[in-house]
Tab-separated table of C-alpha atoms in Angstrom:
chain	number	residue	atom	x	y	z
A	2	MET	CA	0.458	0.093	0.076
A	3	ASN	CA	1.406	3.299	-0.870
A	4	ASN	CA	1.761	6.458	1.415
A	5	HIS	CA	-0.835	8.064	-0.106
A	6	LEU	CA	-3.675	5.086	-0.135
A	7	LYS	CA	-2.458	5.244	3.766
A	8	HIS	CA	-3.786	8.621	4.335
A	9	LEU	CA	-7.606	7.494	2.742
A	10	THR	CA	-7.742	4.310	4.488
A	11	LEU	CA	-6.371	5.245	7.621
A	12	GLY	CA	-8.947	8.210	8.113
A	13	LEU	CA	-11.511	6.664	10.375
A	14	ALA	CA	-8.306	5.389	12.536
A	15	MET	CA	-8.020	8.924	12.957
A	16	LEU	CA	-11.010	10.130	13.600
A	17	GLY	CA	-10.609	11.264	17.523
A	18	VAL	CA	-11.955	14.408	19.083
A	19	SER	CA	-8.535	16.605	19.265
A	20	ALA	CA	-7.674	17.783	23.048
A	21	GLY	CA	-9.935	20.723	24.232
A	22	VAL	CA	-12.722	19.587	21.512
A	23	SER	CA	-15.264	18.442	22.531
A	24	ALA	CA	-18.771	17.456	21.085
A	25	SER	CA	-20.697	19.937	23.014
A	26	ASP	CA	-18.833	22.829	21.631
A	27	ALA	CA	-21.651	22.568	18.587
A	28	ASP	CA	-24.071	23.950	20.848
A	29	ASP	CA	-21.840	27.479	21.257
A	30	PHE	CA	-20.426	27.126	17.648
A	31	PRO	CA	-19.069	29.365	15.793
A	32	SER	CA	-17.740	30.591	18.799
A	33	LYS	CA	-15.137	33.023	17.196
A	34	PRO	CA	-14.732	34.380	13.606
A	35	LEU	CA	-14.375	31.418	10.638
A	36	GLN	CA	-11.274	31.531	8.452
A	37	LEU	CA	-12.433	30.675	5.003
A	38	LEU	CA	-9.078	28.935	3.110
A	39	VAL	CA	-9.198	29.742	-0.403
A	40	ALA	CA	-6.887	26.854	-2.223
A	41	ALA	CA	-6.547	28.960	-4.970
A	42	GLY	CA	-5.343	32.560	-6.011
A	43	ALA	CA	-7.904	35.293	-6.264
A	44	GLY	CA	-10.288	35.982	-8.855
A	45	GLY	CA	-10.376	33.256	-9.681
A	46	GLY	CA	-13.859	29.949	-9.507
A	47	THR	CA	-13.221	28.649	-6.357
A	48	ASP	CA	-12.260	32.189	-5.238
A	49	ASN	CA	-15.877	33.407	-6.772
A	50	PHE	CA	-17.293	30.400	-4.987
A	51	ALA	CA	-15.744	31.010	-1.233
A	52	ARG	CA	-16.927	34.717	-1.314
A	53	VAL	CA	-20.415	34.177	-2.724
A	54	VAL	CA	-20.694	31.077	-0.200
A	55	ARG	CA	-19.347	33.685	2.868
A	56	PRO	CA	-21.791	35.845	3.723
A	57	MET	CA	-24.730	32.903	3.164
A	58	LEU	CA	-23.095	31.019	5.534
A	59	GLU	CA	-22.557	33.678	7.724
A	60	GLU	CA	-26.009	33.980	8.056
A	61	ALA	CA	-26.436	30.604	8.263
A	62	LEU	CA	-24.824	30.696	11.416
A	63	GLY	CA	-26.608	32.870	13.019
A	64	GLY	CA	-24.814	36.031	12.149
A	65	ALA	CA	-21.179	34.642	12.350
A	66	ARG	CA	-18.367	36.617	11.262
A	67	SER	CA	-15.763	35.274	8.874
A	68	THR	CA	-12.118	36.149	6.737
A	69	VAL	CA	-11.331	35.073	3.282
A	70	ILE	CA	-7.497	34.023	2.997
A	71	ASN	CA	-6.281	33.092	-0.726
A	72	LEU	CA	-3.669	30.473	-0.362
A	73	PRO	CA	-2.643	29.250	-3.577
A	74	ALA	CA	0.921	28.109	-3.137
A	75	ALA	CA	1.712	24.253	-4.339
A	76	SER	CA	-1.679	23.991	-5.798
A	77	GLY	CA	-3.239	24.891	-2.859
A	78	ALA	CA	-1.302	22.304	-0.380
A	79	LEU	CA	-0.785	25.441	2.104
A	80	ALA	CA	-4.385	26.055	2.553
A	81	HIS	CA	-5.058	21.817	3.125
A	82	GLN	CA	-2.009	22.016	5.504
A	83	ARG	CA	-3.022	24.805	7.174
A	84	THR	CA	-6.265	23.295	8.189
A	85	ALA	CA	-4.879	19.725	8.696
A	86	ASN	CA	-2.674	21.531	11.116
A	87	GLY	CA	-4.720	23.811	12.797
A	88	ALA	CA	-7.784	23.126	15.572
A	89	ALA	CA	-10.240	20.828	15.143
A	90	ASP	CA	-12.893	22.838	16.165
A	91	GLY	CA	-14.641	24.138	13.188
A	92	HIS	CA	-13.526	27.382	12.413
A	93	THR	CA	-11.254	26.265	10.038
A	94	LEU	CA	-12.739	25.724	6.233
A	95	ASP	CA	-10.627	25.019	3.632
A	96	PHE	CA	-12.464	25.519	0.096
A	97	ALA	CA	-10.994	23.222	-2.233
A	98	SER	CA	-12.000	22.173	-6.016
A	99	THR	CA	-10.946	18.951	-7.472
A	100	THR	CA	-7.442	19.859	-7.457
A	101	PHE	CA	-7.363	18.601	-4.206
A	102	VAL	CA	-7.379	14.615	-4.718
A	103	THR	CA	-5.400	15.043	-8.030
A	104	SER	CA	-2.668	16.671	-6.506
A	105	LEU	CA	-2.583	14.355	-3.626
A	106	ALA	CA	-2.921	11.016	-6.381
A	107	ALA	CA	0.439	13.044	-8.252
A	108	GLY	CA	1.933	13.106	-5.064
A	109	GLN	CA	2.149	16.838	-4.576
A	110	ASN	CA	-0.327	17.557	-2.016
A	111	PRO	CA	1.359	15.987	1.461
A	112	VAL	CA	-2.445	16.191	3.406
A	113	GLY	CA	-4.674	13.535	2.668
A	114	LEU	CA	-8.132	12.537	4.154
A	115	ASP	CA	-7.283	11.338	7.158
A	116	GLN	CA	-6.153	14.995	8.385
A	117	VAL	CA	-9.323	16.391	6.310
A	118	THR	CA	-12.717	15.388	5.892
A	119	PRO	CA	-15.193	17.532	3.325
A	120	LEU	CA	-17.969	18.778	4.598
A	121	ALA	CA	-19.890	19.098	1.349
A	122	ARG	CA	-19.483	19.230	-2.332
A	123	MET	CA	-21.608	22.277	-3.812
A	124	GLN	CA	-19.942	22.733	-7.195
A	125	SER	CA	-19.980	19.734	-9.809
A	126	ASP	CA	-18.688	21.699	-13.750
A	127	VAL	CA	-19.000	19.145	-15.927
A	128	MET	CA	-15.564	18.648	-18.286
A	129	ALA	CA	-15.751	18.375	-22.012
A	130	LEU	CA	-13.242	17.646	-25.391
A	131	PHE	CA	-13.689	21.006	-27.198
A	132	VAL	CA	-12.438	21.663	-30.283
A	133	ASN	CA	-12.213	24.238	-33.337
A	134	PRO	CA	-14.889	23.788	-35.071
A	135	GLU	CA	-14.049	24.505	-38.286
A	136	ARG	CA	-10.955	21.685	-37.786
A	137	PHE	CA	-13.636	18.635	-36.294
A	138	GLU	CA	-17.664	18.407	-37.121
A	139	ASP	CA	-18.294	16.218	-34.216
A	140	PHE	CA	-16.390	13.603	-32.311
A	141	ASP	CA	-17.008	11.149	-34.883
A	142	ALA	CA	-14.851	12.948	-37.205
A	143	PHE	CA	-12.234	13.601	-34.639
A	144	MET	CA	-12.008	9.426	-33.575
A	145	ALA	CA	-11.568	8.971	-37.360
A	146	TYR	CA	-8.967	11.563	-37.432
A	147	ALA	CA	-6.904	9.929	-34.552
A	148	GLU	CA	-7.397	6.527	-35.773
A	149	GLU	CA	-6.232	7.285	-39.068
A	150	HIS	CA	-3.245	9.729	-37.288
A	151	PRO	CA	-2.551	7.608	-34.326
A	152	GLY	CA	-0.101	9.491	-31.409
A	153	GLU	CA	-0.432	12.356	-33.575
A	154	ILE	CA	-3.689	13.867	-31.642
A	155	ASN	CA	-2.223	16.641	-29.058
A	156	VAL	CA	-4.966	17.571	-26.444
A	157	GLY	CA	-4.115	20.420	-23.899
A	158	GLY	CA	-5.191	21.298	-20.957
A	159	THR	CA	-4.074	23.127	-17.644
A	160	HIS	CA	-0.849	21.829	-15.966
A	161	THR	CA	0.319	17.823	-15.147
A	162	ALA	CA	-2.534	16.033	-12.518
A	163	SER	CA	-5.047	19.178	-12.832
A	164	PRO	CA	-8.706	18.302	-13.450
A	165	ASP	CA	-7.864	19.127	-17.706
A	166	HIS	CA	-4.860	16.440	-17.275
A	167	VAL	CA	-6.716	13.614	-15.394
A	168	ALA	CA	-10.085	14.145	-17.373
A	169	PHE	CA	-7.782	13.396	-21.008
A	170	LEU	CA	-6.187	10.719	-18.642
A	171	ALA	CA	-9.161	8.783	-18.417
A	172	LEU	CA	-10.816	9.332	-21.647
A	173	ARG	CA	-7.420	8.076	-22.978
A	174	ASP	CA	-7.438	5.245	-20.933
A	175	ALA	CA	-11.556	3.806	-21.195
A	176	SER	CA	-11.548	5.011	-25.112
A	177	GLY	CA	-7.939	3.450	-26.136
A	178	ILE	CA	-7.203	6.821	-28.588
A	179	ASP	CA	-3.797	7.332	-29.319
A	180	MET	CA	-3.200	10.692	-28.307
A	181	ASN	CA	-0.979	12.976	-26.082
A	182	PHE	CA	-1.429	15.502	-23.809
A	183	ILE	CA	0.458	19.141	-23.787
A	184	PRO	CA	0.104	20.990	-20.708
A	185	TYR	CA	-0.328	24.705	-20.342
A	186	ASP	CA	-0.672	27.265	-17.755
A	187	SER	CA	-3.957	28.311	-18.416
A	188	THR	CA	-7.198	27.566	-19.898
A	189	GLY	CA	-6.474	30.812	-22.112
A	190	ASN	CA	-3.703	29.612	-23.686
A	191	ALA	CA	-4.720	25.654	-24.091
A	192	THR	CA	-8.023	27.367	-25.574
A	193	ALA	CA	-5.639	29.853	-28.109
A	194	ASN	CA	-3.351	26.727	-28.892
A	195	VAL	CA	-6.360	25.121	-30.239
A	196	LEU	CA	-7.575	28.026	-32.370
A	197	GLY	CA	-4.378	28.205	-33.456
A	198	GLY	CA	-3.952	25.024	-34.673
A	199	ASN	CA	-0.978	23.990	-32.625
A	200	ILE	CA	-3.308	21.411	-30.495
A	201	ASP	CA	-6.036	19.448	-31.956
A	202	ALA	CA	-8.105	19.453	-28.709
A	203	THR	CA	-8.483	20.555	-24.890
A	204	THR	CA	-9.932	19.157	-22.685
A	205	THR	CA	-11.550	21.237	-19.941
A	206	SER	CA	-15.058	21.899	-17.976
A	207	LEU	CA	-17.725	24.030	-19.731
A	208	SER	CA	-17.995	27.103	-17.239
A	209	PRO	CA	-14.475	28.789	-18.860
A	210	LEU	CA	-15.391	28.142	-23.349
A	211	LEU	CA	-18.828	29.291	-22.702
A	212	SER	CA	-18.022	32.838	-24.334
A	213	TYR	CA	-16.263	30.831	-27.509
A	214	ILE	CA	-18.821	28.441	-27.945
A	215	ASP	CA	-21.261	31.086	-28.107
A	216	ALA	CA	-19.071	32.564	-30.686
A	217	GLY	CA	-18.823	30.005	-32.803
A	218	GLN	CA	-14.742	29.513	-32.335
A	219	MET	CA	-14.887	26.360	-30.023
A	220	ALA	CA	-17.114	23.416	-29.709
A	221	PRO	CA	-17.587	21.077	-27.512
A	222	ILE	CA	-17.889	17.482	-28.727
A	223	LEU	CA	-17.931	15.176	-26.270
A	224	VAL	CA	-19.052	15.748	-22.521
A	225	PHE	CA	-17.990	13.594	-19.236
A	226	SER	CA	-21.864	12.902	-18.376
A	227	ASP	CA	-23.964	10.425	-17.673
A	228	GLU	CA	-26.899	12.058	-19.720
A	229	ARG	CA	-26.785	14.425	-22.939
A	230	LEU	CA	-26.780	18.060	-21.595
A	231	GLU	CA	-30.055	20.289	-21.899
A	232	ASP	CA	-27.850	23.059	-23.916
A	233	TYR	CA	-26.205	20.811	-25.750
A	234	PRO	CA	-28.300	18.164	-27.060
A	235	ASP	CA	-26.488	16.986	-30.145
A	236	VAL	CA	-23.470	16.467	-28.104
A	237	PRO	CA	-22.868	12.746	-26.687
A	238	THR	CA	-21.593	11.625	-23.523
A	239	THR	CA	-18.916	9.674	-22.240
A	240	VAL	CA	-21.236	7.111	-20.849
A	241	GLU	CA	-23.504	6.856	-24.030
A	242	ASN	CA	-20.313	5.693	-25.535
A	243	GLY	CA	-20.203	2.584	-22.960
A	244	TRP	CA	-17.222	4.813	-20.509
A	245	ASP	CA	-17.980	5.460	-17.090
A	246	LEU	CA	-16.186	9.386	-16.977
A	247	THR	CA	-18.442	11.566	-15.392
A	248	ASP	CA	-16.504	13.496	-12.864
A	249	GLY	CA	-15.825	17.384	-13.365
A	250	ASN	CA	-14.058	19.957	-11.293
A	251	ASP	CA	-15.934	19.971	-8.052
A	252	ARG	CA	-15.882	22.544	-5.412
A	253	ALA	CA	-16.006	21.665	-1.646
A	254	ILE	CA	-15.367	22.590	1.468
A	255	PHE	CA	-12.982	21.006	3.898
A	256	VAL	CA	-12.267	20.920	7.832
A	257	HIS	CA	-10.061	19.517	10.410
A	258	ALA	CA	-11.005	15.381	10.325
A	259	SER	CA	-10.581	15.269	13.911
A	260	THR	CA	-13.130	17.660	13.950
A	261	PRO	CA	-16.465	16.702	16.364
A	262	ASP	CA	-19.012	15.611	14.801
A	263	ALA	CA	-21.498	17.970	15.802
A	264	ILE	CA	-19.803	20.738	14.456
A	265	VAL	CA	-19.483	18.782	10.999
A	266	GLU	CA	-23.361	18.340	11.010
A	267	LYS	CA	-23.914	21.688	11.846
A	268	LEU	CA	-21.917	23.075	8.922
A	269	GLU	CA	-22.958	20.768	6.336
A	270	THR	CA	-26.541	21.486	7.788
A	271	ALA	CA	-25.721	25.658	6.890
A	272	LEU	CA	-23.914	24.705	3.826
A	273	LYS	CA	-27.123	22.645	3.009
A	274	GLU	CA	-29.282	25.530	3.340
A	275	VAL	CA	-27.185	27.789	1.344
A	276	TYR	CA	-27.103	25.646	-1.849
A	277	ASP	CA	-30.971	25.247	-1.410
A	278	SER	CA	-31.502	29.031	-1.372
A	279	GLU	CA	-33.179	30.797	-3.973
A	280	GLU	CA	-29.805	33.554	-3.873
A	281	TYR	CA	-27.043	30.609	-4.585
A	282	GLN	CA	-28.815	28.848	-7.390
A	283	SER	CA	-29.223	32.085	-8.889
A	284	TYR	CA	-25.596	32.607	-8.933
A	285	ALA	CA	-25.222	28.993	-9.454
A	286	GLU	CA	-27.444	29.583	-12.761
A	287	ARG	CA	-25.461	33.014	-13.599
A	288	VAL	CA	-21.768	31.106	-13.879
A	289	ASN	CA	-23.479	28.048	-15.470
A	290	LEU	CA	-23.048	25.599	-12.505
A	291	THR	CA	-26.674	24.283	-12.975
A	292	TYR	CA	-26.111	21.525	-15.732
A	293	ARG	CA	-25.938	18.651	-13.274
A	294	GLU	CA	-26.648	18.495	-9.467
A	295	GLY	CA	-24.242	20.310	-7.240
A	296	TRP	CA	-24.748	18.763	-3.891
A	297	MET	CA	-23.163	15.949	-2.828
A	298	SER	CA	-23.019	15.415	1.417
A	299	SER	CA	-19.951	14.896	3.013
A	300	ASP	CA	-20.248	10.268	3.465
A	301	GLU	CA	-21.195	10.571	-0.124
A	302	TYR	CA	-18.139	13.093	-1.268
A	303	ARG	CA	-15.619	11.770	1.105
A	304	GLN	CA	-16.709	8.095	-0.896
A	305	ARG	CA	-16.289	9.802	-4.603
A	306	LEU	CA	-12.542	11.619	-3.164
A	307	GLU	CA	-11.733	7.444	-2.433
A	308	ASN	CA	-12.694	6.143	-5.360
A	309	ASN	CA	-11.146	9.231	-7.520
A	310	PHE	CA	-8.054	8.686	-5.704
A	311	GLU	CA	-7.432	5.395	-7.034
A	312	LEU	CA	-8.520	5.998	-10.288
A	313	TYR	CA	-6.157	8.853	-10.987
A	314	SER	CA	-3.176	7.614	-9.032
A	315	ARG	CA	-3.444	4.941	-11.152
A	316	LEU	CA	-3.698	6.891	-14.690
A	317	LEU	CA	-0.804	8.817	-13.303
A	318	GLN	CA	1.048	6.301	-12.921
A	319	ASP	CA	0.770	4.489	-16.115
A	320	ASP	CA	0.732	7.772	-18.041
């Protein structure tokens, strides 16, 4: 068993209540301002998510106060470390994306699910394979070209071990398409290289490319979903091709793994109240995060993370 798998499988054994914190503290929670650590830089999707949730969460917790702190260093690992090394009292919340588990699988994140535990997942942006529609009309055309030119297809995305990268690896693994991944420092650069003809496609989530889709410059030709999306009824899914690939770019909130269950439940309930609110749902619709259900409870998301960790570890090791 490798060290990272131990991080996941040893979690339940280490979920004792830390010194000085008891379940009864949930009655008075929160007893001080919350720290909302964002495992990403200012202005990005995870940062915007945290800042939108912040005032609604404060209200759901009875007028709590909170501060947002951006900790983008080392793919957000600093935020995870500060959460794991702090007090297990629920006052430090770690807002993170799928990069949490992809970087863990790649050995870049030293913090596993024995040290932090998810409160909930609130977003799951659908991944897709995008092309310049002037180059490929649809996925069938892409597949035909790939079969005629094995090893010559180049697909771009953000850096190694990113959600873009593992989506590419999962698609290559399931489909058998002989293609290569080209890492870029941003979605914008990957997109520009598709438009410039330097690469053939990109794997990324839908929301960042909506303006390009509306302008007719980029087109999704395959979505990582079990059902076709209402806005793209002609675009096939991975599942209908026989590939069980539906993971997106998730956004979730974590706390110290030894946080008392009563406090975890109180925070999870508050976040569900936020998620169900008209204000939050209006935001999600505005930023195109309603293609599928975003909510996943603490226990459900922990199981999803553990399954994804095993898959991503294998894919990255084989790459």
